[in-house]
Amino acid sequence: MAGGNRSGAAEERAASRGQSDANRRLKYISLAVLVVQNASLILSIRYVRTLPGDRFFTTSAVVMAEVLKVTTCLFIILLQKRFSVRETLSFLLDCVVYQYSDTLKMAVPSLIYTLQNNLQYIAISNLPAATFQVTYQLKILTTALFSVLMLRKSLSRVQWVSLLLLFAGVAVVQVQQEANKEASGRDSSQQNYMVGLVAVVVSCLSSGFAGVYFEKILKGSAASVWVRNVQLGIFGTALGMLGLWWNDGAAVAERGFLFGYTGMVWCVIFNQAFGGLLVAVVVKYADNILKGFATSFSIIVSTVMSVYLFAFHVDLLFTAGAGLVIGAVYMYSLPRPAGGPLFLSSSSSSSSAKADRADADVEMEAFLPKSKQKKLS
């Protein structure tokens, strides 16, 4: 009898170790996916926008990415409905059309995301990839501020200090870039650093507001992430087409919607369309610290690759600024100490922890088949 108990305990320990090893592998895979997606999108956009020859219309690329994203989400919903077209259409009709007031809520973040996607192309076309990657981390600052103002979230002292370090690091990088520009005595005829800087700052502001607004909507609704992405994509496609007509309408009518598209351009569009959805799934297995590591590694990867691909010059000032940003990102992602003092407190730490666990459960259920959702509940 005792031998049987020991055997059962040994099997449980072996199963636990196996589960732990599997979770560890998933975390490492998650880290790799996040790093590759973060770095490759910026580097590939920079690459295709600096190649000689005909340039594709960035407005058409934004529209195409939205179409692909909506198509993917529709397929996932169809898969969840076990390929029942009638059930899928009925479900979408109810979620998108009949509940039109709920759908209209997505118009605001969709407009901002469409603007943000176009601004990213403008920014990366006019800024070195490494500079954009570092400066774009200001979205952490804007997201934190909007979270405090709109969601009444609380930040720890470490997070406030990390935001100050983040701002300081970005400022140092901008000083370094300005010094390099003055030292060179000339700018590229096809690039405007100030236009790129304004574009990335506005993109960070829009990213922060849209992300917090979207989070607020998700918390007040039972709709899945896939349905929300379909709603976003419908507005995004329509608004993207409007932007295309306004900015490049005559040129697109003359040269065609897919003018300048190459295999590399399609890779950029697929990365932009599927990258966000892939990261959303991967984040299930990645905690905040891992996401902080991923962002930090992606900055390093972008910088190293920029040296080889675009002859980017890294000096002591840029290294110091980027180091501050990387450290700030890591600090911001650290877990809050239990019962630690806060600069701004909107709720107790225990209720905040419960809310975080509830959000995690909702996010997990959004990506699981219904049969597994029932088991979790």
Coordinates of C-alpha atoms in Angstrom, one line a residue:
M1 CA 0.0 0.0 0.0
A2 CA 2.8 2.4 1.0
G3 CA 4.6 1.5 -2.2
G4 CA 1.6 2.4 -4.2
N5 CA 1.3 5.8 -2.5
R6 CA 5.0 6.5 -3.2
S7 CA 4.6 5.4 -6.8
G8 CA 1.6 7.8 -7.2
A9 CA 3.4 10.7 -5.6
A10 CA 6.4 10.1 -7.9
E11 CA 4.1 10.1 -10.9
E12 CA 2.5 13.4 -9.7
R13 CA 6.0 15.0 -9.3
A14 CA 7.0 13.8 -12.7
A15 CA 3.8 15.2 -14.2
S16 CA 4.3 18.5 -12.4
R17 CA 7.9 18.7 -13.7
G18 CA 6.7 17.9 -17.2
Q19 CA 4.1 20.7 -17.0
S20 CA 6.7 23.1 -15.6
D21 CA 9.1 22.3 -18.5
A22 CA 6.3 22.7 -21.0
N23 CA 5.4 26.1 -19.5
R24 CA 9.0 27.2 -19.6
R25 CA 9.3 26.2 -23.2
L26 CA 6.1 28.1 -24.0
K27 CA 7.5 31.2 -22.3
Y28 CA 10.8 31.0 -24.3
I29 CA 8.8 30.6 -27.5
S30 CA 6.6 33.5 -26.5
L31 CA 9.7 35.6 -25.9
A32 CA 11.2 34.7 -29.3
V33 CA 7.9 35.4 -31.1
L34 CA 7.5 38.8 -29.4
V35 CA 11.1 39.9 -30.2
V36 CA 10.9 38.8 -33.8
Q37 CA 7.5 40.5 -34.4
N38 CA 8.5 43.7 -32.7
A39 CA 11.9 44.0 -34.5
S40 CA 11.0 42.6 -37.9
L41 CA 8.0 44.9 -38.6
I42 CA 10.0 48.0 -38.0
L43 CA 13.1 46.8 -39.9
S44 CA 11.1 45.5 -42.8
I45 CA 9.1 48.8 -43.2
R46 CA 12.2 50.8 -43.0
Y47 CA 13.8 48.5 -45.6
V48 CA 11.0 48.7 -48.2
R49 CA 10.6 52.5 -47.7
T50 CA 14.3 53.1 -48.4
L51 CA 14.7 50.9 -51.5
P52 CA 15.2 52.7 -54.8
G53 CA 12.5 52.5 -57.5
D54 CA 8.7 52.8 -57.3
R55 CA 7.3 53.1 -53.9
F56 CA 4.0 51.5 -52.9
F57 CA 1.2 53.6 -51.4
T58 CA 1.3 53.3 -47.7
T59 CA -2.5 54.1 -47.5
S60 CA -3.2 51.1 -49.6
A61 CA -1.0 48.9 -47.4
V62 CA -3.0 50.0 -44.3
V63 CA -6.2 49.1 -46.0
M64 CA -4.9 45.7 -47.1
A65 CA -3.7 44.9 -43.6
E66 CA -7.1 45.6 -42.2
V67 CA -8.8 43.4 -44.9
L68 CA -6.5 40.5 -44.0
K69 CA -7.0 41.0 -40.3
V70 CA -10.8 40.9 -40.7
T71 CA -10.6 37.9 -43.0
T72 CA -8.5 36.0 -40.4
C73 CA -10.9 36.9 -37.5
L74 CA -13.9 35.8 -39.6
F75 CA -12.2 32.5 -40.3
I76 CA -11.5 32.0 -36.6
I77 CA -15.1 32.7 -35.7
L78 CA -16.2 30.2 -38.4
L79 CA -13.8 27.7 -36.9
Q80 CA -15.3 28.3 -33.4
K81 CA -18.8 27.6 -34.9
R82 CA -17.5 24.4 -36.4
F83 CA -17.6 25.7 -40.0
S84 CA -21.4 26.3 -39.8
V85 CA -21.9 29.2 -42.2
R86 CA -25.5 29.8 -41.1
E87 CA -24.6 29.9 -37.4
T88 CA -21.6 32.2 -38.1
L89 CA -23.7 34.6 -40.2
S90 CA -26.4 34.6 -37.6
F91 CA -23.8 35.3 -34.8
L92 CA -22.2 38.1 -36.8
L93 CA -25.5 39.6 -37.7
D94 CA -26.5 39.7 -34.0
C95 CA -23.1 41.1 -32.8
V96 CA -22.4 43.6 -35.5
V97 CA -25.7 44.7 -37.0
Y98 CA -28.4 44.2 -34.4
Q99 CA -26.2 45.5 -31.6
Y100 CA -25.2 48.4 -33.7
S101 CA -24.8 50.8 -30.7
D102 CA -22.1 48.4 -29.4
T103 CA -20.4 48.3 -32.8
L104 CA -20.4 52.1 -33.1
K105 CA -18.3 52.3 -30.0
M106 CA -15.5 50.8 -32.0
A107 CA -15.5 53.7 -34.5
V108 CA -13.3 55.9 -32.2
P109 CA -10.4 53.4 -31.6
S110 CA -10.7 52.3 -35.2
L111 CA -10.2 55.9 -36.4
I112 CA -7.2 56.3 -34.1
Y113 CA -5.6 53.0 -35.0
T114 CA -6.0 53.8 -38.7
L115 CA -4.3 57.2 -38.1
Q116 CA -1.6 55.4 -36.1
N117 CA -0.8 52.9 -38.8
N118 CA -0.4 55.6 -41.4
L119 CA 1.7 57.6 -39.0
Q120 CA 4.0 54.7 -38.4
Y121 CA 4.8 54.4 -42.1
I122 CA 5.5 58.2 -42.2
A123 CA 7.7 58.0 -39.1
I124 CA 9.7 54.9 -40.1
S125 CA 10.2 56.4 -43.6
N126 CA 11.8 59.4 -42.1
L127 CA 13.6 58.0 -39.0
P128 CA 16.3 55.4 -38.6
A129 CA 14.8 52.1 -37.5
A130 CA 16.7 52.1 -34.1
T131 CA 15.7 55.7 -33.4
F132 CA 12.0 54.9 -34.1
Q133 CA 12.1 51.8 -32.0
V134 CA 13.5 53.7 -29.0
T135 CA 11.3 56.8 -29.4
Y136 CA 8.2 54.7 -29.9
Q137 CA 8.5 53.4 -26.4
L138 CA 6.9 56.7 -25.3
K139 CA 3.7 54.8 -25.9
I140 CA 4.3 53.2 -22.5
L141 CA 4.3 56.7 -21.0
T142 CA 1.1 57.8 -22.8
T143 CA -0.7 54.6 -22.1
A144 CA 0.2 54.8 -18.4
L145 CA -1.0 58.4 -18.2
F146 CA -4.3 57.7 -20.0
S147 CA -4.8 54.6 -17.7
V148 CA -4.5 56.8 -14.7
L149 CA -6.8 59.5 -16.1
M150 CA -9.5 57.3 -17.8
L151 CA -9.4 54.0 -15.8
R152 CA -8.3 55.4 -12.5
K153 CA -5.5 52.9 -12.3
S154 CA -2.7 53.3 -9.8
L155 CA 1.0 53.2 -10.5
S156 CA 3.8 52.2 -8.1
R157 CA 6.8 54.4 -7.3
V158 CA 9.0 52.2 -9.4
Q159 CA 6.7 52.6 -12.3
W160 CA 6.6 56.4 -12.0
V161 CA 10.4 56.4 -11.8
S162 CA 10.6 54.2 -14.8
L163 CA 8.4 56.6 -16.8
L164 CA 10.8 59.5 -15.9
L165 CA 13.8 57.4 -17.0
L166 CA 11.9 56.5 -20.2
F167 CA 11.3 60.1 -21.1
A168 CA 14.9 61.0 -20.2
G169 CA 16.2 58.1 -22.4
V170 CA 14.1 59.2 -25.4
A171 CA 15.3 62.8 -24.9
V172 CA 18.9 61.8 -24.9
V173 CA 18.4 59.8 -28.1
Q174 CA 16.8 62.8 -29.8
V175 CA 19.7 65.1 -28.7
Q176 CA 22.1 62.5 -30.2
Q177 CA 20.2 62.4 -33.5
E178 CA 20.1 66.2 -33.6
A179 CA 23.8 66.4 -33.0
N180 CA 24.5 63.8 -35.8
K181 CA 22.3 65.7 -38.2
E182 CA 24.2 69.0 -37.5
A183 CA 27.5 67.2 -37.8
S184 CA 26.6 65.7 -41.2
G185 CA 25.6 69.1 -42.5
R186 CA 22.9 67.7 -44.7
D187 CA 19.9 65.5 -44.7
S188 CA 18.7 62.9 -47.1
S189 CA 16.6 64.6 -49.8
Q190 CA 13.8 62.0 -49.3
Q191 CA 13.7 62.1 -45.5
N192 CA 12.6 64.7 -43.1
Y193 CA 13.7 64.0 -39.5
M194 CA 11.2 66.5 -38.0
V195 CA 8.3 65.1 -39.9
G196 CA 9.3 61.6 -38.6
L197 CA 9.6 62.8 -35.0
V198 CA 6.2 64.5 -35.0
A199 CA 4.7 61.4 -36.6
V200 CA 6.1 59.1 -34.0
V201 CA 5.0 61.4 -31.1
V202 CA 1.5 61.7 -32.4
S203 CA 1.4 57.9 -33.0
C204 CA 2.5 57.3 -29.3
L205 CA -0.3 59.6 -28.1
S206 CA -2.9 57.9 -30.3
S207 CA -1.6 54.5 -29.3
G208 CA -2.0 55.3 -25.6
F209 CA -5.5 56.7 -25.9
A210 CA -6.8 54.0 -28.2
G211 CA -5.3 51.2 -26.2
V212 CA -6.9 52.5 -22.9
Y213 CA -10.2 53.2 -24.6
F214 CA -10.2 49.7 -26.2
E215 CA -9.5 48.2 -22.8
K216 CA -12.4 50.1 -21.2
I217 CA -14.7 48.8 -23.9
L218 CA -13.5 45.2 -23.5
K219 CA -14.0 45.3 -19.7
G220 CA -17.6 46.5 -20.2
S221 CA -18.6 43.9 -22.7
A222 CA -18.8 40.1 -23.1
A223 CA -17.9 40.2 -26.8
S224 CA -14.8 38.1 -27.8
V225 CA -11.5 39.7 -29.0
W226 CA -12.2 38.2 -32.5
V227 CA -15.6 40.0 -32.7
R228 CA -14.0 43.2 -31.5
N229 CA -11.4 42.9 -34.2
V230 CA -14.0 42.3 -36.9
Q231 CA -15.8 45.5 -35.7
L232 CA -12.5 47.4 -35.7
G233 CA -11.6 46.1 -39.1
I234 CA -14.9 47.1 -40.7
F235 CA -14.4 50.7 -39.6
G236 CA -10.7 50.5 -40.2
T237 CA -11.2 49.4 -43.8
A238 CA -13.7 52.1 -44.4
L239 CA -11.6 54.8 -42.8
G240 CA -8.5 53.6 -44.5
M241 CA -10.2 53.8 -47.9
L242 CA -11.3 57.3 -47.1
G243 CA -7.7 58.2 -46.2
L244 CA -6.5 56.6 -49.4
W245 CA -9.0 58.5 -51.5
W246 CA -8.1 61.8 -49.7
N247 CA -4.3 61.4 -49.9
D248 CA -3.5 59.2 -52.9
G249 CA -6.9 59.0 -54.8
A250 CA -5.7 60.4 -58.1
A251 CA -2.4 58.4 -58.0
V252 CA -4.1 55.1 -57.2
A253 CA -6.7 55.7 -59.9
E254 CA -3.8 56.2 -62.4
R255 CA -1.4 53.5 -61.2
G256 CA -3.5 51.0 -59.4
F257 CA -4.2 49.9 -55.8
L258 CA -1.3 47.4 -55.8
F259 CA 1.3 49.7 -57.5
G260 CA 4.8 49.1 -56.2
Y261 CA 3.9 45.9 -54.3
T262 CA 6.7 43.4 -54.2
G263 CA 7.2 40.2 -52.2
M264 CA 8.9 42.2 -49.4
V265 CA 6.0 44.6 -49.3
W266 CA 3.5 41.7 -48.9
C267 CA 5.7 40.4 -46.1
V268 CA 5.3 43.8 -44.3
I269 CA 1.6 43.8 -44.8
F270 CA 1.2 40.2 -43.5
N271 CA 3.4 41.0 -40.5
Q272 CA 1.3 44.0 -39.7
A273 CA -2.0 42.2 -40.2
F274 CA -1.2 38.9 -38.4
G275 CA 1.5 40.1 -36.0
G276 CA -0.9 41.8 -33.7
L277 CA -3.2 38.8 -33.6
L278 CA -0.3 36.5 -33.1
V279 CA 1.0 38.6 -30.2
A280 CA -2.4 38.6 -28.7
V281 CA -2.4 34.8 -28.6
V282 CA 1.2 34.6 -27.4
V283 CA 0.6 37.1 -24.5
K284 CA -1.5 34.3 -22.9
Y285 CA 1.8 32.6 -22.0
A286 CA 3.8 35.7 -21.4
D287 CA 3.8 37.7 -18.2
N288 CA 4.6 41.5 -18.0
I289 CA 8.3 40.8 -17.2
L290 CA 8.6 38.6 -20.3
K291 CA 6.9 41.3 -22.4
G292 CA 9.4 43.8 -21.0
F293 CA 12.3 41.6 -21.9
A294 CA 10.9 41.2 -25.4
T295 CA 10.6 44.9 -25.9
S296 CA 14.1 45.4 -24.6
F297 CA 15.6 42.7 -26.8
S298 CA 13.7 44.0 -29.8
I299 CA 15.4 47.4 -29.3
I300 CA 18.8 45.8 -29.2
V301 CA 18.0 43.6 -32.3
S302 CA 16.7 46.6 -34.2
T303 CA 19.8 48.6 -33.4
V304 CA 22.3 45.9 -34.3
M305 CA 20.4 45.1 -37.6
S306 CA 20.3 48.8 -38.4
V307 CA 24.1 49.0 -38.2
Y308 CA 24.4 46.2 -40.8
L309 CA 21.4 47.0 -43.0
F310 CA 21.3 50.8 -43.0
A311 CA 24.9 51.8 -41.8
F312 CA 23.3 53.3 -38.6
H313 CA 26.0 54.9 -36.4
V314 CA 25.8 54.0 -32.7
D315 CA 27.8 56.3 -30.3
L316 CA 28.0 56.7 -26.6
L317 CA 25.1 59.1 -26.3
F318 CA 22.7 56.8 -28.3
T319 CA 23.9 53.9 -26.2
A320 CA 23.2 55.8 -23.0
G321 CA 19.7 56.9 -24.1
A322 CA 18.8 53.4 -25.4
G323 CA 20.1 51.9 -22.2
L324 CA 17.8 54.2 -20.1
V325 CA 14.8 53.2 -22.2
I326 CA 15.6 49.5 -22.0
G327 CA 16.0 49.8 -18.2
A328 CA 12.8 51.8 -17.9
V329 CA 10.8 49.3 -19.9
Y330 CA 12.1 46.5 -17.7
M331 CA 11.4 48.4 -14.5
Y332 CA 7.9 49.3 -15.6
S333 CA 7.1 45.6 -16.2
L334 CA 8.2 44.5 -12.7
P335 CA 5.4 43.2 -10.5
R336 CA 4.0 45.6 -7.9
P337 CA 5.1 44.7 -4.3
A338 CA 2.2 43.6 -2.2
G339 CA 1.0 46.4 0.1
G340 CA 3.6 48.8 -1.4
P341 CA 2.9 52.6 -1.2
L342 CA 1.5 54.3 -4.3
F343 CA 1.7 57.8 -5.5
L344 CA -1.9 57.5 -6.7
S345 CA -4.3 54.9 -5.3
S346 CA -7.8 54.3 -6.7
S347 CA -8.4 50.9 -5.0
S348 CA -6.8 48.5 -2.6
S349 CA -4.1 46.2 -3.7
S350 CA -6.3 43.1 -3.1
S351 CA -9.1 44.3 -5.2
S352 CA -6.7 45.3 -7.9
A353 CA -5.2 41.8 -7.9
K354 CA -8.6 40.3 -8.2
A355 CA -9.4 42.6 -11.1
D356 CA -6.2 41.6 -12.8
R357 CA -7.0 37.9 -12.4
A358 CA -10.5 38.4 -13.8
D359 CA -9.1 40.3 -16.8
A360 CA -6.6 37.4 -17.4
D361 CA -9.5 34.9 -17.2
V362 CA -11.5 36.9 -19.7
E363 CA -8.6 37.2 -22.0
M364 CA -7.8 33.5 -21.8
E365 CA -11.4 32.5 -22.5
A366 CA -11.5 34.7 -25.6
F367 CA -8.9 32.4 -27.3
L368 CA -10.3 29.1 -26.2
P369 CA -13.0 26.9 -27.8
K370 CA -16.3 26.9 -26.0
S371 CA -15.9 23.4 -24.7
K372 CA -12.8 24.4 -22.8
Q373 CA -14.4 27.7 -21.6
K374 CA -17.1 25.6 -19.9
K375 CA -14.4 23.6 -18.1
L376 CA -12.7 26.7 -16.9
S377 CA -15.9 28.1 -15.5

